XYZ file of C-alpha atoms in Angstrom:
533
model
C 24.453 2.153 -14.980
C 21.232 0.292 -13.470
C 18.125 0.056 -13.284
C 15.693 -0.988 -10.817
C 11.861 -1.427 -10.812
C 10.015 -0.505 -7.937
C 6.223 0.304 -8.553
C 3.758 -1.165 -11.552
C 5.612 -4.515 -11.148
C 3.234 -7.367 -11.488
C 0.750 -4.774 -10.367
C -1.490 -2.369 -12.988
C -0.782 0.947 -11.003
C 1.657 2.953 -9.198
C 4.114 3.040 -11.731
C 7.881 3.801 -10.734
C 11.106 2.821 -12.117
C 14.421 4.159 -10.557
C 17.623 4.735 -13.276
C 21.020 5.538 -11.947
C 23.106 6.669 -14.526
C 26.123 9.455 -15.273
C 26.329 10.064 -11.507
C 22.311 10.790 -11.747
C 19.506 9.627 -9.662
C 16.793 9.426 -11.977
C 12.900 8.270 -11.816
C 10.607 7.575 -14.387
C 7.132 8.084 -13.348
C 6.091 8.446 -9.460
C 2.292 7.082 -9.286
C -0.003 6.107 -6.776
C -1.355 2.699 -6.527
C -5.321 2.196 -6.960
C -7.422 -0.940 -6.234
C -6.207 -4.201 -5.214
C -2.814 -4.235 -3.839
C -0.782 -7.614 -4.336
C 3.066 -7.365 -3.173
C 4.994 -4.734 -1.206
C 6.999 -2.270 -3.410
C 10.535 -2.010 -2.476
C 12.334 1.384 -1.788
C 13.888 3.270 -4.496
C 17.854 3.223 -3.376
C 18.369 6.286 -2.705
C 16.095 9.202 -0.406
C 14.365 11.405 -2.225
C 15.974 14.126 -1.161
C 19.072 12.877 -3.759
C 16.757 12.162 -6.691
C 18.040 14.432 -9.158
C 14.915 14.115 -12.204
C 11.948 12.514 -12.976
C 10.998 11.784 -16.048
C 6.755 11.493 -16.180
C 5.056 9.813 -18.458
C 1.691 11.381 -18.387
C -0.271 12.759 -15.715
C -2.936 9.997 -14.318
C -2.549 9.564 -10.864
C -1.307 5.864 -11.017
C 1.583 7.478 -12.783
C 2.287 11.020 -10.977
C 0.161 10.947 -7.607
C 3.348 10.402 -5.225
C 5.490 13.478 -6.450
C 3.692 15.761 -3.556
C 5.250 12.907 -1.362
C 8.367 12.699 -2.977
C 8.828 16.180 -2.674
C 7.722 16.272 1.205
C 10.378 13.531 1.891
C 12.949 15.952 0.187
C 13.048 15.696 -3.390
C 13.608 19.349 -4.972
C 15.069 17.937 -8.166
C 12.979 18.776 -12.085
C 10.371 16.892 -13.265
C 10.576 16.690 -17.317
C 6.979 15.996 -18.506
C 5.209 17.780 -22.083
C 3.348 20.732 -21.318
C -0.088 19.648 -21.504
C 0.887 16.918 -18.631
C 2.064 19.876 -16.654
C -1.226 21.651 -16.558
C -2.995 18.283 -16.247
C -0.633 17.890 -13.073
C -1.631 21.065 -11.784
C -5.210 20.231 -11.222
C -4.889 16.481 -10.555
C -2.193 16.734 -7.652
C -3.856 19.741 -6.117
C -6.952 17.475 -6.106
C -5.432 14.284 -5.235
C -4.073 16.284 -2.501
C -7.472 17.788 -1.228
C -8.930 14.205 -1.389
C -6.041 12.939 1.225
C -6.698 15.736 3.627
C -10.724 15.614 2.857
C -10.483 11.966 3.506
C -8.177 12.230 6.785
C -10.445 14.625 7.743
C -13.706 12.913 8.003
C -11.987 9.428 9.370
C -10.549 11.792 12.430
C -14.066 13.145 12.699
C -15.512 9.783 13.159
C -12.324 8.193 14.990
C -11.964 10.969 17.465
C -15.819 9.865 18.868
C -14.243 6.450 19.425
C -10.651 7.134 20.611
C -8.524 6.286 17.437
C -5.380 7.942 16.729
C -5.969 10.686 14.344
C -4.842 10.092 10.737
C -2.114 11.964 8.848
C -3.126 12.509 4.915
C -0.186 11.255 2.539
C 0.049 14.122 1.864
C -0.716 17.839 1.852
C -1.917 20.699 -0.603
C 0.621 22.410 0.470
C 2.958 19.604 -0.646
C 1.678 19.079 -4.273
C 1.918 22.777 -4.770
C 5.564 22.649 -3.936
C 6.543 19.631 -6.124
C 4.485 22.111 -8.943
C 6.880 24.568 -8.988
C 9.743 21.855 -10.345
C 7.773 20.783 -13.529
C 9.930 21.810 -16.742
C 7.469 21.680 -20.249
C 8.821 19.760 -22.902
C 7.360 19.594 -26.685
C 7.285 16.197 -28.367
C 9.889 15.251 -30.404
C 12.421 17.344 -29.389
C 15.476 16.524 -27.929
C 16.708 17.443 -23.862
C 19.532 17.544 -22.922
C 18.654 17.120 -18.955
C 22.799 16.892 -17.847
C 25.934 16.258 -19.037
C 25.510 12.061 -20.519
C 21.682 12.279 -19.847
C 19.264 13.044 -23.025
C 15.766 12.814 -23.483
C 12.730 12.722 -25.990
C 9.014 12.947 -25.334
C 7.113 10.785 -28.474
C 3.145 11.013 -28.383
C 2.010 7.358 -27.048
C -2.013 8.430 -27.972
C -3.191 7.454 -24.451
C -4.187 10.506 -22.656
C -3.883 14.375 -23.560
C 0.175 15.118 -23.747
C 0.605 11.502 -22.745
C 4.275 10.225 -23.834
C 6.562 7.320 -24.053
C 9.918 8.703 -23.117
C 13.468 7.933 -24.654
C 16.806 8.048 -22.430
C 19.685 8.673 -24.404
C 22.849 7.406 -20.718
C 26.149 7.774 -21.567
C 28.949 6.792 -19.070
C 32.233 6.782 -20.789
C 32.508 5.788 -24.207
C 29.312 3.789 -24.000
C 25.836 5.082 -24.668
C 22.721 2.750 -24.396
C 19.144 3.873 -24.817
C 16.067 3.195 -22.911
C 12.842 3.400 -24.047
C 10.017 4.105 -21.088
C 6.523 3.229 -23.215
C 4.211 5.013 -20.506
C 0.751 3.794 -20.968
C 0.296 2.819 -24.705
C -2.979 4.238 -26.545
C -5.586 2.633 -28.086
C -5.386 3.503 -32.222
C -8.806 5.554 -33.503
C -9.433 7.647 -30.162
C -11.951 10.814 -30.302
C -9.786 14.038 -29.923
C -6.287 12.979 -29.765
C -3.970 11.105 -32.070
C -2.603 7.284 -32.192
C 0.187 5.911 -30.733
C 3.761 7.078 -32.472
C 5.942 4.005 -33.068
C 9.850 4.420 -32.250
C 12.134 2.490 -34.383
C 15.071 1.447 -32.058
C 16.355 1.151 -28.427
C 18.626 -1.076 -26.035
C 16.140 -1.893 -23.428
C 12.253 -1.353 -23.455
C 10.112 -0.873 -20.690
C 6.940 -1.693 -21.890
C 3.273 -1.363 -19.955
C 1.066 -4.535 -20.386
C -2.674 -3.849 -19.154
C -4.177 -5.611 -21.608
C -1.344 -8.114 -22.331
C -3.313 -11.099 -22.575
C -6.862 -9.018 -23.879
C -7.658 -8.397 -27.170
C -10.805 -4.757 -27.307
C -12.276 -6.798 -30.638
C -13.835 -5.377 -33.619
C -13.989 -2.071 -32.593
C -18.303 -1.092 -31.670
C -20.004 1.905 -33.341
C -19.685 3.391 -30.191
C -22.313 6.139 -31.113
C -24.913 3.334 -31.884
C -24.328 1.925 -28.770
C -24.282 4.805 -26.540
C -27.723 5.947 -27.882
C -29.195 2.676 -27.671
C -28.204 2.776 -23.794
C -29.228 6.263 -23.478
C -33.082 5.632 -25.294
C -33.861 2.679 -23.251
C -33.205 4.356 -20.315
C -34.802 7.334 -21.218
C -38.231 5.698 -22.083
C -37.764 4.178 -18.876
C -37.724 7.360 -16.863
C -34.054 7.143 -15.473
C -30.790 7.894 -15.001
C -27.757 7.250 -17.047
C -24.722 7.312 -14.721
C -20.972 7.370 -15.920
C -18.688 6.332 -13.926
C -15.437 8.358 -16.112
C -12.112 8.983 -14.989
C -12.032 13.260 -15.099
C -9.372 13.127 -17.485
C -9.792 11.707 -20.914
C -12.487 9.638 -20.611
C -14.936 12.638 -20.303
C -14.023 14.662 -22.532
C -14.224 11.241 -25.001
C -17.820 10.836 -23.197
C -18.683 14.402 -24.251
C -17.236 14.106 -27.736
C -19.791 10.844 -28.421
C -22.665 12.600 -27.093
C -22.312 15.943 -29.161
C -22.504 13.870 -31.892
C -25.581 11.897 -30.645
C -27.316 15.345 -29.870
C -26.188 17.084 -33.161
C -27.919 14.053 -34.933
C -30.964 13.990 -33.104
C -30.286 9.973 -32.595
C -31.927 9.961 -29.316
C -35.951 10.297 -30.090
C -38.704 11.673 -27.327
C -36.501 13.289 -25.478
C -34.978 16.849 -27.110
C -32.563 18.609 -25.584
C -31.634 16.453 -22.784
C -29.217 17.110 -19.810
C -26.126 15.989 -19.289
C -24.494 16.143 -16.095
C -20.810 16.678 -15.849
C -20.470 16.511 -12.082
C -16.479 17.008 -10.781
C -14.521 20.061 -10.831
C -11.580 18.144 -11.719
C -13.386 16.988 -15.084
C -14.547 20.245 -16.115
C -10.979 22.113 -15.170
C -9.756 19.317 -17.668
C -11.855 19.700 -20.114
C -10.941 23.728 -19.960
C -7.429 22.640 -20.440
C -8.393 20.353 -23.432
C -9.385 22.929 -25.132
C -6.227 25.065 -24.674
C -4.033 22.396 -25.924
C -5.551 22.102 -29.603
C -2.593 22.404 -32.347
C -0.050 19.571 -31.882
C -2.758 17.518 -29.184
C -5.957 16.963 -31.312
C -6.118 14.126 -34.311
C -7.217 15.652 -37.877
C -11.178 14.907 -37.117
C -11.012 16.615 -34.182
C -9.386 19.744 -35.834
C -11.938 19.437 -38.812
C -14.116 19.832 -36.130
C -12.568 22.635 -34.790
C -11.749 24.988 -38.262
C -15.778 24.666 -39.113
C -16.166 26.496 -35.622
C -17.409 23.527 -33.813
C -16.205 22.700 -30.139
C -15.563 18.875 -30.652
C -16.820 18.516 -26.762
C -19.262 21.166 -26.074
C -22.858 21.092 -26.723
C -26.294 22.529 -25.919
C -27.626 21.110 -22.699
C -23.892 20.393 -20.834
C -24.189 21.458 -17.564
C -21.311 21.213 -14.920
C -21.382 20.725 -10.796
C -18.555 22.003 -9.170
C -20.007 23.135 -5.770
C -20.869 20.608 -3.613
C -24.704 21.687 -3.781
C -24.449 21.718 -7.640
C -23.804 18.053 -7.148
C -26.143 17.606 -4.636
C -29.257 18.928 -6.613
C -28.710 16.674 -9.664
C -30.513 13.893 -7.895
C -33.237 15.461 -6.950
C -34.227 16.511 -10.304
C -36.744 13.887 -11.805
C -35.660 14.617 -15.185
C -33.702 11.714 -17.168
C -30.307 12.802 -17.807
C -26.540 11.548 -18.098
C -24.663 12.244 -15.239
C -21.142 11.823 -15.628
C -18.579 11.779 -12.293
C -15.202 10.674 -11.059
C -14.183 8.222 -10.357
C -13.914 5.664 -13.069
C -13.496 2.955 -11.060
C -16.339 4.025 -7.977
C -13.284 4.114 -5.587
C -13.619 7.540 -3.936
C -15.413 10.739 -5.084
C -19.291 11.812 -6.067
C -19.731 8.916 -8.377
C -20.414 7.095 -5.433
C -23.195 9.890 -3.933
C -24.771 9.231 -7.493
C -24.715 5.408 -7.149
C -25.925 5.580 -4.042
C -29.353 7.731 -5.506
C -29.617 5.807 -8.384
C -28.212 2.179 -8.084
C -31.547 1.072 -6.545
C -33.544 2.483 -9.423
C -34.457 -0.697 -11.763
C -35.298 2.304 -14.483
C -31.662 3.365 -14.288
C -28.177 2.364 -15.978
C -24.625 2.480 -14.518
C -22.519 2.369 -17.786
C -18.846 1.434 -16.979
C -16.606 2.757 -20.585
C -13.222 2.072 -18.872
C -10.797 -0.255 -17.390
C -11.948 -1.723 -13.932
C -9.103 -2.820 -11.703
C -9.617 -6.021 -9.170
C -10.972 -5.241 -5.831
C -12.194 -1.767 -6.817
C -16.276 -0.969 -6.131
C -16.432 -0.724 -10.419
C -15.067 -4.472 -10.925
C -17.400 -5.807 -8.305
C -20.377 -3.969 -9.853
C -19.614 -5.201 -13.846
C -18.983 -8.847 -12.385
C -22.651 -9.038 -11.233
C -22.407 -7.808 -7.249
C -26.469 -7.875 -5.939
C -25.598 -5.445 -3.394
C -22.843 -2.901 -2.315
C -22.310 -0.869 0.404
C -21.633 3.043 0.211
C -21.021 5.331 2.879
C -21.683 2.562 6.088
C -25.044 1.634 4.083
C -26.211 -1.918 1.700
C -27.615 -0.849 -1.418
C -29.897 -3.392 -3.768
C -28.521 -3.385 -7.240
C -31.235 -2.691 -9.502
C -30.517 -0.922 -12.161
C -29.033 -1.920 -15.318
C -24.952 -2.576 -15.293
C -24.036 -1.900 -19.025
C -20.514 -1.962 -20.686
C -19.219 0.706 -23.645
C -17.224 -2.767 -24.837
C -14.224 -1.892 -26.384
C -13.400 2.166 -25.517
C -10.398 2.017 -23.759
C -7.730 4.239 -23.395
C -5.369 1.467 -23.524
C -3.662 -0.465 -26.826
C -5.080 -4.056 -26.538
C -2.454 -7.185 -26.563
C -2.390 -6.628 -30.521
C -2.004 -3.208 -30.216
C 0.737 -3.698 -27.946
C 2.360 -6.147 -29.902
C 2.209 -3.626 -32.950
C 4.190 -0.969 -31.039
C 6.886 -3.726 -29.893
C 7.138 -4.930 -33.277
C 7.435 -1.235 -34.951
C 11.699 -1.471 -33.437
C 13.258 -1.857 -36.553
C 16.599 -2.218 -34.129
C 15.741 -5.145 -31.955
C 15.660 -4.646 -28.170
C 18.742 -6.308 -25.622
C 15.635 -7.100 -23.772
C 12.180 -5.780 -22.864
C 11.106 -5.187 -19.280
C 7.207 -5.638 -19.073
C 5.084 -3.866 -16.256
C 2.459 -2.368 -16.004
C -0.233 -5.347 -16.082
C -1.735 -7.664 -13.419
C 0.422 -10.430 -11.761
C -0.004 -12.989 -14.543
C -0.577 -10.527 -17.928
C 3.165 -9.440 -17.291
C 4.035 -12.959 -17.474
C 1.481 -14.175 -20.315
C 2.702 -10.928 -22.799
C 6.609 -11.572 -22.043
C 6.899 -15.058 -23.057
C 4.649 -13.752 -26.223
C 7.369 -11.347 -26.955
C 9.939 -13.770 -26.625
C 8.094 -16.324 -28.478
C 6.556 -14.312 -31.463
C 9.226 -12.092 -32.022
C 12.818 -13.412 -30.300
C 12.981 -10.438 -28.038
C 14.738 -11.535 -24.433
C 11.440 -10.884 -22.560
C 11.346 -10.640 -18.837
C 8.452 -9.315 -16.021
C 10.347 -8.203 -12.549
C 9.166 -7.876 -9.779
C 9.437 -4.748 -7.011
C 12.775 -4.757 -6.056
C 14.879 -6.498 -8.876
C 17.892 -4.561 -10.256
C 19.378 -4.644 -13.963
C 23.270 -3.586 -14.641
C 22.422 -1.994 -17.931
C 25.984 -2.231 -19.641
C 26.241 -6.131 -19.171
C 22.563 -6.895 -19.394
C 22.492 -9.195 -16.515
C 20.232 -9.374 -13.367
C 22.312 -8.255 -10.401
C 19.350 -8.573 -7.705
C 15.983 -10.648 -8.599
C 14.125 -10.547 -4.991
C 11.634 -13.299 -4.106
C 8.134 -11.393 -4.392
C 6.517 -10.549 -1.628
C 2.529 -10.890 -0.983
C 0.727 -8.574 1.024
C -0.827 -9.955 3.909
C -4.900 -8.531 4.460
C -4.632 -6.255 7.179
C -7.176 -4.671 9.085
C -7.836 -0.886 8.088
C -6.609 0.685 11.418
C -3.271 -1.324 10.956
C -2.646 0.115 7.414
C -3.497 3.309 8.731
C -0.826 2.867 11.575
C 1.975 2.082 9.521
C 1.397 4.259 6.566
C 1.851 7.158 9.774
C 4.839 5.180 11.281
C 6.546 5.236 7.461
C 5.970 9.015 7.000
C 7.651 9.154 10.315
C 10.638 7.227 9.072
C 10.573 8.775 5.334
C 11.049 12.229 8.012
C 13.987 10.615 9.871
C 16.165 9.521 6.607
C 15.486 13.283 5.488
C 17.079 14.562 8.742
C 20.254 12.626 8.089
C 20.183 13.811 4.566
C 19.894 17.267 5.603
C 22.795 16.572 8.385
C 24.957 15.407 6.059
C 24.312 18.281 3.299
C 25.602 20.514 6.350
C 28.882 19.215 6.451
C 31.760 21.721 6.260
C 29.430 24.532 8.074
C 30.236 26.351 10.359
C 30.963 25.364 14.032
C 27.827 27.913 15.711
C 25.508 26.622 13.238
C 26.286 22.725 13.452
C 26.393 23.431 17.355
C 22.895 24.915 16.801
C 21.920 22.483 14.453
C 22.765 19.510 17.274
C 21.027 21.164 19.900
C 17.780 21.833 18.400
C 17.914 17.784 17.307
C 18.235 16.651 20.965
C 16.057 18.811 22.209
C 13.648 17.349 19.715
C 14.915 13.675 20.680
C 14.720 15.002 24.493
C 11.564 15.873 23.717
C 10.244 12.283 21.825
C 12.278 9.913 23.808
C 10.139 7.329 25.313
């Protein structure tokens, strides 16, 4: 029984964390990284083609955005999740999807002018509507069991719509230890959904740590703050511009501003606009308000039994064409335009900047996490210019901050949910948080409440039924490349990911019959006759 952490190690994103146990290959969480990359991620041990489950946490990208490669390198195992993840899923990897081939796309347009080698998306459409088709629904609290010595339970963990912490119930033999997978954590008193569930006990915790070293403060009347932002910019004559991740942090967005509008806080200027400008954010806002009973926290429901849609208001418009999105900005109008993505890394949140981050009358308003490296960070720590789309753009307008709204438990909150384990841990594994938060919020742990704390890196390997380390791998630091390199091998590793496949699929042929393997060889070396250079 082992485990072995390969994404989200030292690093914020691309959670993944491989557990072999009762003969099973098992992952927990598949996710893309996003921003600032600091140390190579070591291999899973196995091909993906003998992963048996994962086990997902919750459906932002940084968690889930690699199962449409997992499942082009082979995988064709389940995927566990709660069933408001898997409908979140099924609009964020179809889009993540389009944006790799929309992406690949426009580079080949402009390489192919100056003789590059044409670039291969991650991944396809084609590919994240296969890996759909493996999702099995779970409801929280109940208990799976996923095989014979493998069981499961999906607890709410208040971060995201149908977000979870997940418990693993292993059993080899006559022993049985449990593993608790926190996901991301939520921040308590969130519009719409509900806090954070505490669990009582476990062997080992795996525990996120964003804001391990951060503490949100006293939380801000957010609606106080909001329309002070919104007024001032008003009477200005500009723009407000969101910067929101599509899921969760719009619909939170929306749920302020009904408010503000229902009030009549914002003076001189009735009726105003708001912009919701990404067809991902308004699918997921469609499929917020699908999952009401057992999603939504009691003032939210209130909400809902006087007849009132908690995010839904006179004056919401939504942009899901491209010329939708396209006419916003030439409307003189002030209005709030809200678009993906939250951290200005890709998407029409960077059209908008580019129309409006000039404007000295307008405001950018960050109201999420900014990771290092990532247009967002460099924006909120004072950049004068930025370039967007080959082009330097003056930074005018006002940069504000919604201090405080975060999807994310803060280092108290975090220690709140460690410290709810009545039964206290073997040890807690911490991830999820930049290179020196994992550190910084372990030895808390181990400090504050005795827990054996520790923060490993890609790569390191746990035998889970003697608690030791069996592999602890000296970190390794990415080297800056040059874009065209990391284009180059990203290609050369989807070739190799296609090669161990073959010998996968080779071996699952064993025992067949002696036409087909004959047939089998042949069309190899012909392919091999073919590629030989």
């Amino acid at each position: 029984m082992k485990l072995v952490f390969s994404g989200a190690a030292h690093e914020v994103t691309g959670s993944k964390h491989y557990l072999e146990a009762a003969g099973k290959h098992i992952l927990i969480d598949c996710g893309m990284e996003q921003g600032k990359d600091l140390f190579e991620n070591q291999d899973i041990p196995v091909p993906a083609a003998d992963v048996d489950y994962v086990f997902l946490t919750h459906a932002h990208i940084d968690h889930s955005g690699l199962l449409p490669l997992l499942y082009g390198q082979g995988f064709k195992g389940s995927i566990y999740t709660t069933e408001a993840t898997q409908q979140l899923c099924q609009i964020m990897l179809l889009d993540s999807a389009h944006i790799q081939e929309f992406e690949a796309e426009w580079r080949n347009r402009k390489g192919k002018r100056a003789g590059r080698e044409p670039v291969v998306p991650l991944y396809t459409t084609e590919e994240a509507a296969g890996v759909l088709q493996h999702f099995v629904s779970c409801r929280y609290k109940e208990k799976i069991q996923v095989c014979e010595g493998i069981e499961i339970r999906f607890i709410d963990a208040g971060h995201l719509l149908g977000s979870a912490s997940i418990e693993v119930w292993a059993t080899e033999g006559d022993v049985t230890k449990k593993l608790v997978f926190s996901g991301d954590i939520g921040n308590t008193n969130q519009p719409i959904i509900k806090d954070p569930h505490y669990i009582q006990d476990a062997d080992y915790v795996i525990m996120e740590s964003t804001y391990g070293d951060r503490s949100h403060g006293e939380r801000p009347d957010y609606i106080k703050e909001l329309t002070a932002i919104i007024q001032r910019t008003f009477d200005r004559g500009g723009n407000v511009v969101i910067p929101s991740f599509a899921v969760g942090r719009t619909q939170e967005m929306l749920y302020f501003i009904r408010q503000i509008k229902e009030e009549g806080l914002v003076k001189n200027h009735d009726n105003f606009e708001v912009y919701v400008d990404s067809p991902l954010a308004v699918e997921a806002t469609n499929i917020f308000n699908r999952n009401v009973p057992g999603y939504y926290d009691e003032d939210a429901m209130a909400l809902i039994e006087r007849g009132i849609n908690p995010i839904s208001f006179d004056g919401l418009k939504t942009a899901v064409s491209s010329d939708d999105s396209i006419a916003i900005n030439f409307s003189a109008t002030p209005k709030v335009i809200i678009s993906a993505s939250g951290m200005c890394d890709a998407g029409r949140i960077r059209h908008h900047l580019k129309h409006n981050l000039w404007r000295p009358e307008c405001t950018i308003l960050f109201v999420g996490y900014q990771s290092v490296g990532t247009l967002g960070r460099n924006l909120v720590e004072g950049a004068s210019e930025v370039k967007l789309f080959g082009e330097t753009i003056d930074v005018k307008a006002e940069i504000a901050v919604l201090a405080g709204i975060s999807g994310h438990a803060d280092c108290e909150g975090l220690m709140n949910w460690i410290s709810a384990f009545e039964k206290r841990p073997d040890r807690v594994f911490v991830v999820h948080g930049e290179d020196t938060v994992t550190d910084i919020f372990a030895k808390r742990i181990h400090d504050e409440l005795g827990i054996d704390a520790v923060a490993p890196y890609s790569g390191a390997e746990y035998d889970l039924l003697t608690n030791e380390c069996v592999r602890e791998p000296e970190p390794v630091r990415i080297a800056p490349k040059k874009a065209a390199d990391r284009r180059a091998a990203s290609v050369f590793e989807r070739l190799l990911n296609a090669g161990r496949r073959l010998m996968q699929v080779i071996k699952h042929n064993e025992g067949g019959t002696n036409k087909d393997l004959t047939k089998f060889a042949n069309e190899i070396n012909s392919l091999c006759d073919k590629w030989d250079r």
